[in-house]
PDB file of C-alpha atoms in Angstrom:
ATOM      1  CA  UNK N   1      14.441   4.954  -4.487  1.00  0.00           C
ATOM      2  CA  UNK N   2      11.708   4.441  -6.995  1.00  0.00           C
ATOM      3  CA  UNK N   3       9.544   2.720  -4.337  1.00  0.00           C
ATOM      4  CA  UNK N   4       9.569   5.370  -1.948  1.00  0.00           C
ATOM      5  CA  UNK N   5       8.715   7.892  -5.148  1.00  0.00           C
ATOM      6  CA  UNK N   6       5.978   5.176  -5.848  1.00  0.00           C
ATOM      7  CA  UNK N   7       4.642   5.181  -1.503  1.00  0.00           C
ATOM      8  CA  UNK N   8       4.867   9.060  -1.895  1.00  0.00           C
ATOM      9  CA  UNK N   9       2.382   9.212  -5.071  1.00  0.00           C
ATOM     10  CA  UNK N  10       0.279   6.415  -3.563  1.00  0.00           C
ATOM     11  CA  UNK N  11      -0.105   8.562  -0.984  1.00  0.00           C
ATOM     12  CA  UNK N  12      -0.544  11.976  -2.232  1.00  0.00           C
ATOM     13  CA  UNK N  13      -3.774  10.415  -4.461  1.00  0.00           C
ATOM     14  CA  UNK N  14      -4.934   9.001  -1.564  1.00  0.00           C
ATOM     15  CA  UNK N  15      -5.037  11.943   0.423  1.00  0.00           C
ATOM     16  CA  UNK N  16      -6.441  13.718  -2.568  1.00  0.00           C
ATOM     17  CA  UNK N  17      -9.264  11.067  -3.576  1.00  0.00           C
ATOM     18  CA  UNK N  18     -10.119  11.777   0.300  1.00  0.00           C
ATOM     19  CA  UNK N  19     -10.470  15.329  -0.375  1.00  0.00           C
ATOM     20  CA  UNK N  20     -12.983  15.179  -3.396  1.00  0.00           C
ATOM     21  CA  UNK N  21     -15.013  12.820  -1.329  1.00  0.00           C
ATOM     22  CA  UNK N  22     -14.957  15.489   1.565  1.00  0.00           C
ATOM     23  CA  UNK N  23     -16.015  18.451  -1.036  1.00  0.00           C
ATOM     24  CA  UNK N  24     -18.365  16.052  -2.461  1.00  0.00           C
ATOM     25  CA  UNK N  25     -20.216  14.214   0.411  1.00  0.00           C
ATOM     26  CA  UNK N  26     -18.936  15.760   3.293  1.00  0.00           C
ATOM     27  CA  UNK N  27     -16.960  12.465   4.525  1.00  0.00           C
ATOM     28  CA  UNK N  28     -15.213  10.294   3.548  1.00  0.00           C
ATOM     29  CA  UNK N  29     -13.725   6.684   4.877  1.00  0.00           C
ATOM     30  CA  UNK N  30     -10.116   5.791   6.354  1.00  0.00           C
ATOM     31  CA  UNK N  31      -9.056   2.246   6.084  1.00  0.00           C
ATOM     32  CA  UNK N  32      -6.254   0.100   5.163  1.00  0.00           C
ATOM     33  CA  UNK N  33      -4.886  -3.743   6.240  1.00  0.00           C
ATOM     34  CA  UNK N  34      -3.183  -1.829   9.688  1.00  0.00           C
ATOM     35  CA  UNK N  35      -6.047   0.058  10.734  1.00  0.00           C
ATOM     36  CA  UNK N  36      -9.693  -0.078  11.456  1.00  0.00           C
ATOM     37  CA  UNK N  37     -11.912   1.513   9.035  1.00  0.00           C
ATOM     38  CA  UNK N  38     -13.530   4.599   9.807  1.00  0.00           C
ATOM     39  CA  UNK N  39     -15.866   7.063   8.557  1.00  0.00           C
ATOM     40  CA  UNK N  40     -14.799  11.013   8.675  1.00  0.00           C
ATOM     41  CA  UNK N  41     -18.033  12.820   9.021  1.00  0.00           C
ATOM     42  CA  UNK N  42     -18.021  16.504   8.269  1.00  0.00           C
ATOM     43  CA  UNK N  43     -21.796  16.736   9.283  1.00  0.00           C
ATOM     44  CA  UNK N  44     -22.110  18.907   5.989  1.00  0.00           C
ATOM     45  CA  UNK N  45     -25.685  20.060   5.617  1.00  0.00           C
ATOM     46  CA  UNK N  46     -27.431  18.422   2.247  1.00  0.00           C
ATOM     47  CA  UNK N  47     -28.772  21.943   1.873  1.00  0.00           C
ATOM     48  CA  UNK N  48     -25.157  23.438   0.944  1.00  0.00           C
ATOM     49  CA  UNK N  49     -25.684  20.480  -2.491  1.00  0.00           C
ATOM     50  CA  UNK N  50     -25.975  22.764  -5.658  1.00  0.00           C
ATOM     51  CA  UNK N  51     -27.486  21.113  -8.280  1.00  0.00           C
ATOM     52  CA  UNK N  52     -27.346  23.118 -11.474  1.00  0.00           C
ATOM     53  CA  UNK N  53     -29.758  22.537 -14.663  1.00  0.00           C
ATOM     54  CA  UNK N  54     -30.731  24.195 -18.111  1.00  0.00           C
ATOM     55  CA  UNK N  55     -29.090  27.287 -19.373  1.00  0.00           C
ATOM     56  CA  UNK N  56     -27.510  27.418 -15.832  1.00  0.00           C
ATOM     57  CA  UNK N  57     -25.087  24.763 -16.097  1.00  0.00           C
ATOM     58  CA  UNK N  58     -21.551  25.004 -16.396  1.00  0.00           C
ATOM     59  CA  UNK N  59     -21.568  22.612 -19.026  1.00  0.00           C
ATOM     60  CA  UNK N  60     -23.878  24.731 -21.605  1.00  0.00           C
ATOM     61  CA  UNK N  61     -21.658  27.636 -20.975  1.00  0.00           C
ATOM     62  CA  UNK N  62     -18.819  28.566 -23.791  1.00  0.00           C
ATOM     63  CA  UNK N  63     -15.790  27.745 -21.865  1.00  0.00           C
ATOM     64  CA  UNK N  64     -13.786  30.568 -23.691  1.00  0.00           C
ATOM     65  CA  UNK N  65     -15.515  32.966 -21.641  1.00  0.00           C
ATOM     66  CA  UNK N  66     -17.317  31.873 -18.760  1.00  0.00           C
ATOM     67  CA  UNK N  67     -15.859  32.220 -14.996  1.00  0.00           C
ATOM     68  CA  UNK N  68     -17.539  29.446 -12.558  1.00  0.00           C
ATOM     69  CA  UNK N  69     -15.803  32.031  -9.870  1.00  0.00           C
ATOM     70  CA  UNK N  70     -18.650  34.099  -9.344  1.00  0.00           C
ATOM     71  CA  UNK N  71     -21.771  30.927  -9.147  1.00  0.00           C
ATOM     72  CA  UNK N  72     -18.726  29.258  -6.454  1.00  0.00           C
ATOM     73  CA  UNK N  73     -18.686  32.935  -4.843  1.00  0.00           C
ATOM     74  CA  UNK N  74     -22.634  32.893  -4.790  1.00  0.00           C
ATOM     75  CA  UNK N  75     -23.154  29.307  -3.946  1.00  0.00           C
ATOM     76  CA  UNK N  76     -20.483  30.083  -0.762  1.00  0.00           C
ATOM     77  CA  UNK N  77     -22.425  33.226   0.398  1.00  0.00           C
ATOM     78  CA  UNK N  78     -25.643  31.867   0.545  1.00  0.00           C
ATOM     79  CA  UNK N  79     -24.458  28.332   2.380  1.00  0.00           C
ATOM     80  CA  UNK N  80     -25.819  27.668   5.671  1.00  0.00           C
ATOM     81  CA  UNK N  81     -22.514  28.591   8.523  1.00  0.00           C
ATOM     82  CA  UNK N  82     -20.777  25.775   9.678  1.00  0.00           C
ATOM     83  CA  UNK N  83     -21.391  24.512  13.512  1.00  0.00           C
ATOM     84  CA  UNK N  84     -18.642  23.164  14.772  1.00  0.00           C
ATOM     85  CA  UNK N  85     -19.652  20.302  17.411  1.00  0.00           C
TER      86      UNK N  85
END
């Protein structure tokens, strides 16, 4: 039983690592010793990369009271629309 609790886990970070790598490159890469490795391409624009500096950053902000919500909301509107090809 523990090894299927142990395959279930394995997979669940797998499938999450894949996700960051989507949200943060806009692919990511399949592959394992049963399958040919591939590369999931999302075709995500470079222009929709937010690069954040000086008293803008989230990480000069006092975390008791600032709300990344409304820079994610802004950062969203402004984006370029997805093409789907």
């Amino acid at each position: 039983m523990q090894n299927l609790l142990d395959e279930e886990l394995s997979i669940s970070q797998l499938e999450e690592f894949q996700a960051v790598q989507a949200v943060l490159y806009g692919k990511y890469t399949v592959s394992g010793s049963n399958i040919e490795t591939y590369e999931i391409d999302m075709s995500r624009s470079a222009t929709n990369n937010v690069t954040q500096s000086g008293s803008t950053a989230w990480s000069t902000q006092d975390a008791e009271t600032y709300d990344p919500s409304d820079d994610i909301e802004s950062y969203a509107l402004t984006s370029p629309p997805v093409r789907l090809t």
